[in-house]
Every structure is written in structure tokens, then in C-alpha cells.
Amino acid sequence: MTATFQPASTAPESPTTGQPALHGPPARAAESRNPATGELWKQYPTANRAEVLAAVARARDAQPGWREQPLAIRIRALRRFHDCLYRRRNEVADALTRENGKPRAEAMGTEVAIVLDYARYYADHAPRFLRAPWRGAGPLATKRKRIRILHDPFGVVGIISPWNYPLMLAGGAILPALVTGNAVLLKPSEFTPTSGALLAELFRDAGVPDDIFTVLQGDGSTGAALCDAAVDKIFFTGSVATGRRVAIKCAEKLIPCGLELGGSDPAIVLADANLAHAASGIAWGRFSNAGQTCVAPKRVFVEAAVHDAFVTALVSAVSALRVGAGDAPSTDVGPMIRPDAVITLNAQRDDALAKGATLAVTATNSTDSAHAGNFFAPTVLTNVRADSRVLTEETFGPLLPVINVRDADEAIALANASEFGLSASIWSRDVARAARLAERIEAGSVAINDAIIVGGMADVPHGGIKQSGYGRSHGMAGLEECVRTKTIVADQFASWRQAWWFGYGPAQTERIDAFVRMAHGPGLGDRLSGIVGVLKLLFAPQRPI
Ligand code: NAD
């Protein structure tokens, strides 16, 4: 059943419905509220600085035991986590919908299902990654050596996560960290504490010891305390501004961090694209999760030949969307979780309109449960001026500018003219051409004929360049980010001294020069003379040292 939805342009910018305030000043307790209604349904004690330090110390004490466990034990914990999450999937999806506002289909499809994938992927692939066989050395001078590259866990790692995909983003960082032998402290977003609490239950039920996985509830001050504590690495996902603060703290302590930050992903629609498919995919990419997706298409560049037809298809797709509470069965687009998001989105849209943009469509359908103050109606803008905020800033909500471009070259130039470089998409029937164009896009990933997808695939690296951050999650890259490599080099001859050790003199100089000719000489003559020189001098007396 649908009802007329009050578009955000006329909606109040703050909740004024008599419901409790959605999110006031930083709470002593982390509050889980339904963003569609303002309902407070759970509260969690937050960790102050001293409690964060104590939790890190306990993790530090416990981690060696976890690391020394046979890998099979850690893998079994991941498989049990998978099974626990699978069994509780409906309860978890319901909680995500209630706390985060996303439609139930998204809670199951883009959070639970993806974390199940991650758990299985890392359980299946960790053994191959962590295997450290002895092997021979490459360069001629070190042929006597045997080599082993170990992947040691960092030790104690902190994970700071945002609210938009609270299960998926946290899970994608926790699982590889645990299986590689790290102790993990998770600081979930203050807007989604229940998701963090559920992860704590699921890992406990999977057999992960308490101090090996700890959830620290709280706001930015708890996150800052975690960065100040004696952790060995921080994995941060969130805004550029906070990411920069985290990176500075980590730099001061000389500890590494991974930063998954904001994006303003381009979608390029080529003239040969299936326009209905592109419009439908871009509408889903942009407006699912109420537009609060880091890798959503946020700027669409359309070749002039199909611009108008594409806009018509997009307007039709967006007009059909229904806005409402996530638990209403027919809701497509849920509420904004942060009330300040509506204020920002209104300002970004109004800035574009003031600079001459055209409002192509604002979705007006809603499910009965729509709560006007905390929703932003899906909106498409055309004729957008290049200096508009919707193009120069990240838009973190259901607001989409479409730009008419001459050709693919102009689209790529404009796509790359951004401080962000998270992900991108290209829409075309000519996949080979799209793949060639993808190589020219400045981004951590490019999808062809799909949107968002890379961020949710267990087996491919995800991450950004430029202001979108550094480091990679997911796939084997996700495991690499959780370990330090340690090289062991063993000489098989315990009593045969190396030719380059002390004992310098004409004979040794000649021997080394002969060796360089043998190894690197450009012609056969140089090599042969090198070999002869090495053989001749091999047993020449050396100054014993
Ligand atoms: P945010 O930066 O406000 O908060 C993220 C986390 O950092 C929260 O847990 C918060 O409590 C914590 N935090 C706040 N101040 C802190 C401090 N000084 N020190 C340590 N931690 C602190 O971001 P948000 O609003 O939760 O998330 C939205 C942003 O995240 C968007 O820009 C979005 O694009 C980005 N994001 C990026 C990715 C990615 O994979 N690149 C994924 C999801 C979201």
C-alpha cells in the first residue's frame, strides 16, 4: 500500500514529530534507535579511555595463545561463526533493519549474505595464504640459501567501523584478522551499537575467546582512545575527516593503518549501453541503503547521444521507488540514519538548483510508515554545473546528478577530476571496450554493467586511492593487510664462508668481479670469462678472518 510521500524539499530538516530526539549529544550509553521512528530499543554501556586501555592490555595478554593455536582451531571458529550467523540470520537481519533502517531485503542480501561469504572465503583460503614452505633462492649469489616467508599476525588490531553497513564492513575486517592470529577490538559506530553487540555474541558462540574479540561501544572519543592505546594496527572505515585524524595518530606512533574512506564514484553510460538495464542498475546502486553507500554511483556521465533517453529511463525507475521504514515489506528506500544527513543533502541539492540544475525527479511514493523528518526522497538532477557541491563533495544519501558528456574521453576526464577514487562503473554492451576504458579510470575498482558489487565480493580486493584512502580489504589482500611478513633465510652449509665476507684484497676483488661478469655479463664472452675467473680463483688462498 502506498501513500503520498512528502518530498525532502518541503520536509522539516529535523525530526519534529513528537518522537524522542533521534540522536542527541554524545551519549554515555550507546543508544540504538530506529531511524524511521526514533524509537529507542536498546542501550549499551560505553567504554571510557581507561576501559579501552584495559581491554587492549587483556587482548595483548591473550593474543599469543590464540596465535599459537593450530590454524585448524581458528578456521573452525570461522566456520562456527558462519553457522551461528546462518542460524540467526533472520534475527540479525531484523535487528539491522530496526537499528539502521535499511529494507529487510537489503539487511539480508547486502549484509548477512555477504558476511557469510566472507566467513567461508577466509576459512577456505587462509590455509593456502598462511602456508610457508621452504623454497630455493633466485639470485645466483644466494643460490645456497633456503627461504621461508612467514605471515605473522600484527598482534592486537583495532577496527573502527561506520554505521552504513555495520555488519558487513566490520565482518570483512574482523574475519581475516582473527584467522591470521590477531586479537581484535571492534569500535562500532555509535549509531549502530546493536550490530556490534550481535557480532560479540556470534563470535563468542563460535568459540572465539572473550579477550580475542572485544567490542568497545562508544562514540568518537572511544575510537580516539583505541587509536591512542597500544594496538599494532588500526583498520578504519568512515569519513575522510575522521580518517585523517586516525592516520595522524597512527603516524605519531608509527603504526600502520588501513583507511577505507568516502567516495564520489562515477558511473559512465556509453551510447551502446542497454539503457533500461543501466538506469535500473544505477538507480539500485545509488538509492539502495538510502544512498548511504561508499561505493554507490554518485555522479553519472552519459554520452550525449543517449543522455535524454537515459534520463527518461532513470526518472521512470526512480518514480517507482517507495520510501518508508525498512520493516514495511514494500519499502525500497529507507530512512537516513543520521538526522544531519537530511540537512546536508538539502543544502547540496539546493546549491545545485541555485546554480541552474534541473530537478528531473523526486520520488513521491511512500509506504504508510514513512516518517517525514528523517527521510530524503530519491532525487535526480540534470544540467548540473561543474562547481556544484553534488559534484565536488561526497553526497551520502539518495541524491544523484546526471551529466551530459560529448563522448567517453570527456566522461573519463570528468570522472577522474575528483579528489576521490574509490570505485566506478561503466555501462556498455561492448564489454571489451569498457574494460579498456576501465584501465583509465582513477579508482580502486571498476565494475562493468553493475554497481556497488565490488565492495561486497569476498574474493576481490576493495579499497580506494586519493582521498578515498589506502589499504585493501577482502580477498587475499584482506589477509595480507592483517600480517607482517617475516623472512627466514638459511644457509645449508654451516661451515663454508661466503665469498664476500672480510678478507678483502686483490684476489677477492678479482673473484667478485669475475662473479659479476658471470652473472650479469651482456655476452657469452663476458659470461665465460667470468666462469673461468670464478673457477680459477675459487680455491685461491684467502686472508683468513
Ligand atoms: P565517521 O568518520 O563519522 O565515523 C566512523 C567511525 O569513526 C565511527 O565508529 C565513529 O565513532 C568513529 N570516530 C569518530 N571520530 C573518531 C576519532 N576522532 N577517532 C577515532 N574514531 C572516531 O563516518 P560515518 O559517518 O560513520 O561513515 C560515513 C562515511 O564512511 C562516508 O564518508 C562513507 O563514504 C565512508 N565509508 C567508506 C567505506 C569504504 O569502504 N571506503 C565504507 C563505508 C563507509
PDB file of C-alpha atoms and ligand atoms in Angstrom, residues 159-165 168-169 187-192 218-227 234 236-243 245-246 249 259-264 292-296 298 337-338 340 394-396 420 422 455 462-464 468-469 473-474, ligand 1:
ATOM      1  CA  ILE A 159      38.764  -1.906  13.925  1.00  0.00           C
ATOM      2  CA  ILE A 160      36.691   1.271  13.812  1.00  0.00           C
ATOM      3  CA  SER A 161      33.600   0.953  11.686  1.00  0.00           C
ATOM      4  CA  PRO A 162      30.754   3.145  10.437  1.00  0.00           C
ATOM      5  CA  TRP A 163      27.003   2.718  10.591  1.00  0.00           C
ATOM      6  CA  ASN A 164      26.010   2.290   6.939  1.00  0.00           C
ATOM      7  CA  TYR A 165      26.869  -1.432   6.611  1.00  0.00           C
ATOM      8  CA  MET A 168      29.307  -6.267   6.540  1.00  0.00           C
ATOM      9  CA  LEU A 169      32.078  -3.702   6.967  1.00  0.00           C
ATOM     10  CA  LYS A 187      34.592   0.009  17.939  1.00  0.00           C
ATOM     11  CA  PRO A 188      31.243   0.007  16.145  1.00  0.00           C
ATOM     12  CA  SER A 189      29.534   3.229  15.191  1.00  0.00           C
ATOM     13  CA  GLU A 190      27.611   4.901  17.994  1.00  0.00           C
ATOM     14  CA  PHE A 191      24.613   4.827  15.631  1.00  0.00           C
ATOM     15  CA  THR A 192      24.637   1.034  15.302  1.00  0.00           C
ATOM     16  CA  GLY A 218      31.046   4.383  22.225  1.00  0.00           C
ATOM     17  CA  ASP A 219      31.373   7.420  20.045  1.00  0.00           C
ATOM     18  CA  GLY A 220      34.397   9.109  18.513  1.00  0.00           C
ATOM     19  CA  SER A 221      36.084   9.510  21.889  1.00  0.00           C
ATOM     20  CA  THR A 222      36.152   5.724  22.321  1.00  0.00           C
ATOM     21  CA  GLY A 223      37.561   5.407  18.802  1.00  0.00           C
ATOM     22  CA  ALA A 224      40.208   8.017  19.582  1.00  0.00           C
ATOM     23  CA  ALA A 225      41.122   6.165  22.786  1.00  0.00           C
ATOM     24  CA  LEU A 226      41.554   2.974  20.776  1.00  0.00           C
ATOM     25  CA  CYS A 227      43.945   4.792  18.424  1.00  0.00           C
ATOM     26  CA  ILE A 234      44.112   0.275  13.063  1.00  0.00           C
ATOM     27  CA  PHE A 236      39.341   2.448   9.919  1.00  0.00           C
ATOM     28  CA  THR A 237      36.266   2.794   7.731  1.00  0.00           C
ATOM     29  CA  GLY A 238      34.444   6.116   7.726  1.00  0.00           C
ATOM     30  CA  SER A 239      34.677   9.703   6.606  1.00  0.00           C
ATOM     31  CA  VAL A 240      37.743  11.411   5.170  1.00  0.00           C
ATOM     32  CA  ALA A 241      37.869  13.911   8.053  1.00  0.00           C
ATOM     33  CA  THR A 242      37.942  11.238  10.751  1.00  0.00           C
ATOM     34  CA  GLY A 243      40.240   9.037   8.679  1.00  0.00           C
ATOM     35  CA  ARG A 245      42.656  12.186  12.357  1.00  0.00           C
ATOM     36  CA  VAL A 246      43.156   8.443  12.743  1.00  0.00           C
ATOM     37  CA  LYS A 249      47.518   9.405  15.439  1.00  0.00           C
ATOM     38  CA  LEU A 259      41.749   3.683   5.628  1.00  0.00           C
ATOM     39  CA  GLU A 260      38.505   2.966   3.762  1.00  0.00           C
ATOM     40  CA  LEU A 261      37.094   6.449   3.282  1.00  0.00           C
ATOM     41  CA  GLY A 262      34.494   8.308   1.272  1.00  0.00           C
ATOM     42  CA  GLY A 263      33.888   8.297  -2.436  1.00  0.00           C
ATOM     43  CA  SER A 264      32.144  10.096  -5.244  1.00  0.00           C
ATOM     44  CA  GLN A 292      24.364   5.721   2.165  1.00  0.00           C
ATOM     45  CA  THR A 293      26.883   3.505   0.393  1.00  0.00           C
ATOM     46  CA  CYS A 294      30.531   4.407  -0.013  1.00  0.00           C
ATOM     47  CA  VAL A 295      30.767   2.724  -3.446  1.00  0.00           C
ATOM     48  CA  ALA A 296      27.432   3.986  -4.777  1.00  0.00           C
ATOM     49  CA  LYS A 298      27.310   9.386  -7.134  1.00  0.00           C
ATOM     50  CA  ILE A 337      20.217   7.157   9.871  1.00  0.00           C
ATOM     51  CA  ARG A 338      21.863  10.470  10.774  1.00  0.00           C
ATOM     52  CA  ASP A 340      22.111  15.788   9.996  1.00  0.00           C
ATOM     53  CA  GLU A 394      30.562  13.254  -1.453  1.00  0.00           C
ATOM     54  CA  THR A 395      26.748  13.042  -1.390  1.00  0.00           C
ATOM     55  CA  PHE A 396      25.881  10.448   1.240  1.00  0.00           C
ATOM     56  CA  PHE A 420      38.083  10.747  -4.526  1.00  0.00           C
ATOM     57  CA  LEU A 422      37.029   4.678  -4.532  1.00  0.00           C
ATOM     58  CA  GLY A 455      32.609  -3.768  -2.281  1.00  0.00           C
ATOM     59  CA  HIS A 462      38.318  -3.439  -2.194  1.00  0.00           C
ATOM     60  CA  GLY A 463      39.720  -0.028  -1.357  1.00  0.00           C
ATOM     61  CA  GLY A 464      40.411   3.413  -2.725  1.00  0.00           C
ATOM     62  CA  SER A 468      39.290   7.597  -0.603  1.00  0.00           C
ATOM     63  CA  GLY A 469      42.072   6.107   1.475  1.00  0.00           C
ATOM     64  CA  SER A 473      40.113  -5.254   2.371  1.00  0.00           C
ATOM     65  CA  HIS A 474      38.600  -8.527   1.156  1.00  0.00           C
TER      66      HIS A 474
HETATM   67  P1  NAD B   1      32.644   8.803  10.663  1.00  0.00           P
HETATM   68  O1  NAD B   1      34.023   9.124  10.222  1.00  0.00           O
HETATM   69  O2  NAD B   1      31.834   9.887  11.253  1.00  0.00           O
HETATM   70  O3  NAD B   1      32.680   7.642  11.779  1.00  0.00           O
HETATM   71  C1  NAD B   1      33.278   6.389  11.515  1.00  0.00           C
HETATM   72  C2  NAD B   1      33.708   5.779  12.847  1.00  0.00           C
HETATM   73  O4  NAD B   1      34.756   6.551  13.399  1.00  0.00           O
HETATM   74  C3  NAD B   1      32.610   5.725  13.898  1.00  0.00           C
HETATM   75  O5  NAD B   1      32.710   4.497  14.589  1.00  0.00           O
HETATM   76  C4  NAD B   1      32.975   6.884  14.822  1.00  0.00           C
HETATM   77  O6  NAD B   1      32.525   6.730  16.147  1.00  0.00           O
HETATM   78  C5  NAD B   1      34.483   6.830  14.771  1.00  0.00           C
HETATM   79  N1  NAD B   1      35.164   8.071  15.127  1.00  0.00           N
HETATM   80  C6  NAD B   1      34.671   9.344  15.107  1.00  0.00           C
HETATM   81  N2  NAD B   1      35.640  10.219  15.491  1.00  0.00           N
HETATM   82  C7  NAD B   1      36.747   9.484  15.751  1.00  0.00           C
HETATM   83  C8  NAD B   1      38.080   9.809  16.158  1.00  0.00           C
HETATM   84  N3  NAD B   1      38.460  11.061  16.382  1.00  0.00           N
HETATM   85  N4  NAD B   1      38.968   8.817  16.300  1.00  0.00           N
HETATM   86  C9  NAD B   1      38.617   7.528  16.039  1.00  0.00           C
HETATM   87  N5  NAD B   1      37.379   7.159  15.663  1.00  0.00           N
HETATM   88  C10 NAD B   1      36.458   8.134  15.518  1.00  0.00           C
HETATM   89  O7  NAD B   1      31.945   8.142   9.416  1.00  0.00           O
HETATM   90  P2  NAD B   1      30.431   7.652   9.273  1.00  0.00           P
HETATM   91  O8  NAD B   1      29.530   8.825   9.192  1.00  0.00           O
HETATM   92  O9  NAD B   1      30.159   6.637  10.329  1.00  0.00           O
HETATM   93  O10 NAD B   1      30.501   6.911   7.850  1.00  0.00           O
HETATM   94  C11 NAD B   1      30.229   7.539   6.642  1.00  0.00           C
HETATM   95  C12 NAD B   1      31.478   7.700   5.827  1.00  0.00           C
HETATM   96  O11 NAD B   1      32.158   6.457   5.720  1.00  0.00           O
HETATM   97  C13 NAD B   1      31.199   8.126   4.398  1.00  0.00           C
HETATM   98  O12 NAD B   1      32.118   9.108   4.009  1.00  0.00           O
HETATM   99  C14 NAD B   1      31.422   6.847   3.601  1.00  0.00           C
HETATM  100  O13 NAD B   1      31.757   7.045   2.249  1.00  0.00           O
HETATM  101  C15 NAD B   1      32.527   6.218   4.370  1.00  0.00           C
HETATM  102  N6  NAD B   1      32.582   4.779   4.120  1.00  0.00           N
HETATM  103  C16 NAD B   1      33.620   4.274   3.400  1.00  0.00           C
HETATM  104  C17 NAD B   1      33.678   2.913   3.105  1.00  0.00           C
HETATM  105  C18 NAD B   1      34.789   2.308   2.275  1.00  0.00           C
HETATM  106  O14 NAD B   1      34.868   1.090   2.193  1.00  0.00           O
HETATM  107  N7  NAD B   1      35.656   3.102   1.657  1.00  0.00           N
HETATM  108  C19 NAD B   1      32.662   2.088   3.577  1.00  0.00           C
HETATM  109  C20 NAD B   1      31.620   2.646   4.297  1.00  0.00           C
HETATM  110  C21 NAD B   1      31.601   3.987   4.581  1.00  0.00           C
END
